[in-house]
mmCIF file of C-alpha atoms and ligand atoms in Angstrom:
data_model
loop_
_atom_site.group_PDB
_atom_site.id
_atom_site.type_symbol
_atom_site.label_atom_id
_atom_site.label_comp_id
_atom_site.label_asym_id
_atom_site.label_seq_id
_atom_site.Cartn_x
_atom_site.Cartn_y
_atom_site.Cartn_z
ATOM 1 C CA MET A 1 103.582 64.701 20.271
ATOM 2 C CA ASP A 2 106.078 67.446 18.945
ATOM 3 C CA ALA A 3 105.468 69.963 16.732
ATOM 4 C CA VAL A 4 107.191 69.148 13.379
ATOM 5 C CA ALA A 5 110.658 70.324 13.112
ATOM 6 C CA GLY A 6 111.303 73.752 11.828
ATOM 7 C CA SER A 7 107.878 74.963 13.039
ATOM 8 C CA ASP A 8 107.268 77.242 15.845
ATOM 9 C CA GLY A 9 104.375 75.779 16.532
ATOM 10 C CA ILE A 10 100.923 77.933 16.795
ATOM 11 C CA GLY A 11 100.509 81.363 18.786
ATOM 12 C CA VAL A 12 97.779 82.497 20.434
ATOM 13 C CA LEU A 13 97.068 86.107 20.365
ATOM 14 C CA ASP A 14 97.558 87.816 23.788
ATOM 15 C CA LEU A 15 96.065 91.363 23.770
ATOM 16 C CA GLN A 16 92.503 90.337 25.485
ATOM 17 C CA GLY A 17 90.207 87.574 25.762
ATOM 18 C CA GLY A 18 90.583 83.739 26.642
ATOM 19 C CA VAL A 19 94.177 83.360 25.897
ATOM 20 C CA GLN A 20 95.516 80.706 28.543
ATOM 21 C CA GLU A 21 92.958 78.203 27.658
ATOM 22 C CA HIS A 22 93.642 78.021 24.048
ATOM 23 C CA LEU A 23 97.467 77.814 25.260
ATOM 24 C CA ASP A 24 96.209 74.669 27.733
ATOM 25 C CA HIS A 25 94.527 72.924 24.692
ATOM 26 C CA LEU A 26 97.126 73.442 22.328
ATOM 27 C CA ARG A 27 99.702 71.822 24.423
ATOM 28 C CA ARG A 28 97.446 69.058 25.525
ATOM 29 C CA VAL A 29 97.419 68.263 22.133
ATOM 30 C CA GLY A 30 101.448 68.349 21.974
ATOM 31 C CA VAL A 31 102.159 71.333 20.354
ATOM 32 C CA ALA A 32 104.175 73.977 20.889
ATOM 33 C CA ALA A 33 102.241 77.055 21.982
ATOM 34 C CA ARG A 34 102.981 80.465 22.828
ATOM 35 C CA PRO A 35 101.534 83.892 23.574
ATOM 36 C CA ILE A 36 101.790 86.623 21.154
ATOM 37 C CA LYS A 37 102.250 90.214 21.970
ATOM 38 C CA ARG A 38 103.703 92.227 19.345
ATOM 39 C CA ALA A 39 104.549 91.957 15.724
ATOM 40 C CA ALA A 40 107.843 90.495 16.241
ATOM 41 C CA ASP A 41 106.715 87.447 18.331
ATOM 42 C CA LEU A 42 104.922 86.201 14.776
ATOM 43 C CA ALA A 43 108.149 84.867 13.347
ATOM 44 C CA GLY A 44 108.807 81.275 13.269
ATOM 45 C CA LEU A 45 104.677 80.228 13.590
ATOM 46 C CA ALA A 46 102.683 77.932 11.724
ATOM 47 C CA GLY A 47 99.448 79.442 12.900
ATOM 48 C CA LEU A 48 98.211 81.936 14.972
ATOM 49 C CA ILE A 49 94.724 81.930 17.091
ATOM 50 C CA ILE A 50 92.804 85.026 17.387
ATOM 51 C CA PRO A 51 90.461 84.490 20.826
ATOM 52 C CA GLY A 52 87.676 85.179 21.947
ATOM 53 C CA GLY A 53 86.989 88.402 23.876
ATOM 54 C CA GLU A 54 85.430 91.275 22.611
ATOM 55 C CA SER A 55 85.909 92.341 19.205
ATOM 56 C CA THR A 56 86.041 96.205 19.180
ATOM 57 C CA CYS A 57 88.301 96.261 22.239
ATOM 58 C CA LEU A 58 90.450 93.405 20.410
ATOM 59 C CA SER A 59 90.467 95.186 17.473
ATOM 60 C CA ARG A 60 91.618 98.653 18.786
ATOM 61 C CA LEU A 61 94.305 97.184 20.578
ATOM 62 C CA LEU A 62 95.573 95.342 17.403
ATOM 63 C CA ASN A 63 95.907 98.623 15.562
ATOM 64 C CA ILE A 64 97.695 100.279 18.073
ATOM 65 C CA PHE A 65 100.243 97.904 18.185
ATOM 66 C CA GLY A 66 100.607 97.628 14.657
ATOM 67 C CA LEU A 67 99.677 93.712 14.750
ATOM 68 C CA ASP A 68 96.772 93.932 12.103
ATOM 69 C CA THR A 69 99.197 94.744 9.605
ATOM 70 C CA ALA A 70 101.501 92.453 10.823
ATOM 71 C CA ILE A 71 99.162 89.472 11.049
ATOM 72 C CA ARG A 72 97.904 90.440 7.505
ATOM 73 C CA GLN A 73 101.760 90.353 6.229
ATOM 74 C CA ALA A 74 102.575 86.850 7.868
ATOM 75 C CA HIS A 75 99.350 85.395 6.951
ATOM 76 C CA GLY A 76 100.751 86.506 3.138
ATOM 77 C CA LYS A 77 103.383 84.699 3.676
ATOM 78 C CA GLY A 78 101.650 81.284 4.643
ATOM 79 C CA LEU A 79 100.273 81.814 8.296
ATOM 80 C CA LYS A 80 97.516 80.062 8.949
ATOM 81 C CA LEU A 81 95.157 81.712 11.188
ATOM 82 C CA TRP A 82 91.817 80.520 13.399
ATOM 83 C CA GLY A 83 89.491 82.546 14.927
ATOM 84 C CA THR A 84 87.292 81.707 17.845
ATOM 85 C CA CYS A 85 84.127 84.132 18.238
ATOM 86 C CA ALA A 86 85.240 87.794 18.214
ATOM 87 C CA GLY A 87 88.382 86.419 16.566
ATOM 88 C CA ALA A 88 86.247 85.251 13.961
ATOM 89 C CA ILE A 89 84.460 88.450 13.724
ATOM 90 C CA LEU A 90 87.825 90.305 13.027
ATOM 91 C CA LEU A 91 88.574 87.914 10.475
ATOM 92 C CA ALA A 92 85.490 88.093 8.821
ATOM 93 C CA ARG A 93 85.182 89.642 4.930
ATOM 94 C CA GLU A 94 81.917 91.167 6.211
ATOM 95 C CA ASN A 95 80.004 92.347 9.257
ATOM 96 C CA VAL A 96 76.441 92.610 8.811
ATOM 97 C CA GLY A 97 75.816 96.462 10.010
ATOM 98 C CA GLU A 98 79.292 97.218 10.867
ATOM 99 C CA THR A 99 82.940 97.891 9.042
ATOM 100 C CA PRO A 100 84.908 94.573 8.793
ATOM 101 C CA PHE A 101 88.320 94.552 10.139
ATOM 102 C CA LEU A 102 91.065 92.004 8.969
ATOM 103 C CA GLY A 103 88.410 90.949 5.981
ATOM 104 C CA LEU A 104 90.291 87.702 5.550
ATOM 105 C CA ILE A 105 87.895 84.892 4.970
ATOM 106 C CA ASP A 106 84.561 85.324 2.746
ATOM 107 C CA VAL A 107 82.180 85.074 5.634
ATOM 108 C CA ALA A 108 79.564 87.385 6.707
ATOM 109 C CA VAL A 109 79.087 87.320 10.777
ATOM 110 C CA ASN A 110 76.266 88.977 12.653
ATOM 111 C CA ARG A 111 77.646 90.025 15.876
ATOM 112 C CA ASN A 112 75.894 88.804 19.190
ATOM 113 C CA ALA A 113 73.103 87.493 17.152
ATOM 114 C CA PHE A 114 72.039 85.466 19.916
ATOM 115 C CA GLY A 115 71.181 88.375 22.207
ATOM 116 C CA SER A 116 72.844 89.165 25.132
ATOM 117 C CA GLN A 117 75.628 87.539 27.543
ATOM 118 C CA LEU A 118 72.691 85.946 29.232
ATOM 119 C CA ASP A 119 71.575 84.368 25.999
ATOM 120 C CA SER A 120 74.936 81.999 26.260
ATOM 121 C CA PHE A 121 74.910 78.428 26.162
ATOM 122 C CA ASN A 122 75.890 75.088 25.822
ATOM 123 C CA ARG A 123 75.120 72.310 23.247
ATOM 124 C CA GLU A 124 76.438 69.292 21.374
ATOM 125 C CA ALA A 125 76.739 68.399 17.892
ATOM 126 C CA LEU A 126 78.843 66.488 15.080
ATOM 127 C CA ALA A 127 80.969 68.035 13.189
ATOM 128 C CA PRO A 128 82.204 65.115 10.881
ATOM 129 C CA THR A 129 85.284 66.684 9.054
ATOM 130 C CA VAL A 130 86.585 67.449 12.724
ATOM 131 C CA ALA A 131 85.645 64.241 14.846
ATOM 132 C CA ARG A 132 84.003 61.244 14.906
ATOM 133 C CA GLU A 133 82.255 61.626 17.884
ATOM 134 C CA PRO A 134 79.614 65.137 18.719
ATOM 135 C CA ILE A 135 81.651 67.808 20.099
ATOM 136 C CA PRO A 136 80.563 69.689 22.983
ATOM 137 C CA LEU A 137 79.955 73.507 21.933
ATOM 138 C CA THR A 138 79.813 76.614 24.249
ATOM 139 C CA PHE A 139 78.639 79.766 22.684
ATOM 140 C CA ILE A 140 79.338 82.932 24.677
ATOM 141 C CA ARG A 141 77.368 86.120 23.224
ATOM 142 C CA ALA A 142 78.266 84.620 20.052
ATOM 143 C CA PRO A 143 78.043 85.915 16.347
ATOM 144 C CA LYS A 144 76.412 83.762 13.874
ATOM 145 C CA ILE A 145 77.939 83.605 10.630
ATOM 146 C CA VAL A 146 75.184 84.337 8.113
ATOM 147 C CA ARG A 147 76.487 83.453 4.434
ATOM 148 C CA ALA A 148 79.745 81.781 3.611
ATOM 149 C CA GLY A 149 81.470 82.129 -0.135
ATOM 150 C CA GLU A 150 82.650 79.621 -2.854
ATOM 151 C CA GLU A 151 86.133 79.235 -1.548
ATOM 152 C CA VAL A 152 84.949 78.515 1.802
ATOM 153 C CA ARG A 153 83.990 74.919 3.319
ATOM 154 C CA VAL A 154 81.280 74.843 6.176
ATOM 155 C CA LEU A 155 81.997 72.187 8.714
ATOM 156 C CA LEU A 156 79.055 72.936 11.265
ATOM 157 C CA ARG A 157 75.655 74.268 10.432
ATOM 158 C CA LEU A 158 73.238 74.345 12.668
ATOM 159 C CA ASP A 159 69.707 75.537 12.903
ATOM 160 C CA ASP A 160 69.749 78.801 10.766
ATOM 161 C CA TYR A 161 73.590 79.949 10.565
ATOM 162 C CA ILE A 162 76.437 78.062 10.486
ATOM 163 C CA ALA A 163 78.986 77.744 13.569
ATOM 164 C CA ALA A 164 82.239 76.775 11.868
ATOM 165 C CA ALA A 165 83.843 77.474 8.411
ATOM 166 C CA GLU A 166 87.182 76.694 6.877
ATOM 167 C CA ASP A 167 89.030 78.188 3.446
ATOM 168 C CA ASP A 168 92.260 76.572 2.816
ATOM 169 C CA ARG A 169 94.432 79.010 5.400
ATOM 170 C CA ILE A 170 91.903 80.124 7.670
ATOM 171 C CA LEU A 171 89.267 78.401 10.518
ATOM 172 C CA VAL A 172 86.458 80.090 12.140
ATOM 173 C CA THR A 173 84.417 79.348 14.801
ATOM 174 C CA VAL A 174 81.399 81.191 16.937
ATOM 175 C CA PHE A 175 81.954 78.707 19.791
ATOM 176 C CA HIS A 176 84.755 78.203 22.294
ATOM 177 C CA PRO A 177 86.562 74.662 22.253
ATOM 178 C CA GLU A 178 88.862 76.039 24.608
ATOM 179 C CA LEU A 179 86.239 76.178 27.222
ATOM 180 C CA THR A 180 85.192 72.460 26.907
ATOM 181 C CA PRO A 181 87.262 69.394 27.545
ATOM 182 C CA SER A 182 86.852 68.557 23.755
ATOM 183 C CA LEU A 183 90.794 68.874 21.782
ATOM 184 C CA ALA A 184 89.003 68.266 18.429
ATOM 185 C CA PHE A 185 89.163 71.591 16.961
ATOM 186 C CA HIS A 186 92.529 72.626 18.564
ATOM 187 C CA ARG A 187 94.204 69.083 16.980
ATOM 188 C CA TYR A 188 92.313 69.641 13.285
ATOM 189 C CA PHE A 189 93.685 73.296 13.438
ATOM 190 C CA ALA A 190 97.405 71.723 14.295
ATOM 191 C CA ARG A 191 96.553 69.439 11.403
ATOM 192 C CA LYS A 192 95.759 72.406 9.374
ATOM 193 C CA CYS A 193 98.931 74.352 10.079
ATOM 194 C CA GLY A 194 100.801 71.255 9.100
ATOM 195 C CA LEU A 195 101.987 70.026 12.490
ATOM 196 C CA ASN A 196 101.755 66.452 13.735
ATOM 197 C CA VAL A 197 99.102 65.346 15.936
ATOM 198 C CA ALA A 198 97.158 62.048 17.148
ATOM 199 C CA GLY A 199 93.853 61.334 17.427
ATOM 200 C CA ASP A 200 90.549 61.837 15.469
ATOM 201 C CA ASP A 201 87.924 61.324 18.011
ATOM 202 C CA ALA A 202 85.800 64.165 19.699
ATOM 203 C CA GLY A 203 89.280 64.286 22.109
ATOM 204 C CA LEU A 204 87.606 64.762 25.530
ATOM 205 C CA ASP A 205 90.651 65.294 27.652
ATOM 206 C CA PRO A 206 89.882 63.104 30.808
ATOM 207 C CA ASP A 207 91.947 65.420 33.106
ATOM 208 C CA TRP A 208 90.190 68.381 31.816
ATOM 209 C CA THR A 209 88.556 70.600 34.958
ATOM 210 C CA PRO A 210 86.758 73.985 34.934
ATOM 211 C CA LEU A 211 89.329 75.868 36.852
ATOM 212 C CA SER A 212 88.876 79.055 35.065
ATOM 213 C CA TRP A 213 86.026 80.915 36.159
ATOM 214 C CA THR A 214 85.168 81.785 32.472
ATOM 215 C CA ARG A 215 84.355 77.944 31.819
ATOM 216 C CA PHE A 216 80.903 77.159 31.888
ATOM 217 C CA SER A 217 79.234 73.698 33.243
ATOM 218 C CA LEU A 218 78.765 71.649 30.945
ATOM 219 C CA HIS A 219 75.336 70.361 32.438
ATOM 220 C CA VAL A 220 72.849 72.092 30.113
HETATM 221 N N1 LIG B 1 80.251 89.580 21.484
HETATM 222 C C1 LIG B 1 81.395 89.437 21.273
HETATM 223 C C2 LIG B 1 82.153 90.477 20.502
HETATM 224 O O1 LIG B 1 81.217 91.253 19.793
HETATM 225 C C3 LIG B 1 82.274 88.292 20.980
HETATM 226 C C4 LIG B 1 82.080 87.211 22.365
HETATM 227 C C5 LIG B 1 82.551 86.264 22.529
HETATM 228 O O2 LIG B 1 84.231 86.349 21.561
HETATM 229 N N2 LIG B 1 82.905 85.204 23.072
HETATM 230 O O3 LIG B 1 83.284 91.001 20.065
#
């Protein structure tokens, strides 16, 4: 299905981290998608995904290329944002024990709260606002969202933390939907951006194959 006329679709910040997997998922849900490397690339986008990776590295590159200011400005003019994992850390207003970076959504995150890279894991959960079926979730050295402000809606709460949340213009997830066959969160974000997409189930893509070395086995 095509993006709504007049919109360039959704961009994926292409400085470091899981870029290609997000672009692939956006194309699978039928949304125009392109990598974003510089401020000028933001023009015409309805939404921008800040992918997972390493938040300190990403913050430095954002700063070097002036993209932090450009993203803030574009967001002020209506650009919707979705941060996955490191992206969520960069968007959070509060970062426990550290200085926040973009600070655009009123949540507090606690980096590396599950432990080291070896403590990465898969699980499944139902996020009723996002899909009717349980969604597979991949956590890679993830943060926990430990507080959500009044304007923020919790989309998925697990154990002692929030795994997904949103306000009117920003989505944050501490897991990686782009590393699973589920298209549900990409559809959800595309709709949040005002784009036209079909489907409201877990959106498991039957043709998805774990080609990337970053993709975990879904056998937990
Ligand atoms: N632990 C990383 C950080 O602090 C985030 C990991 C990820 O994005 N998968 O930036």
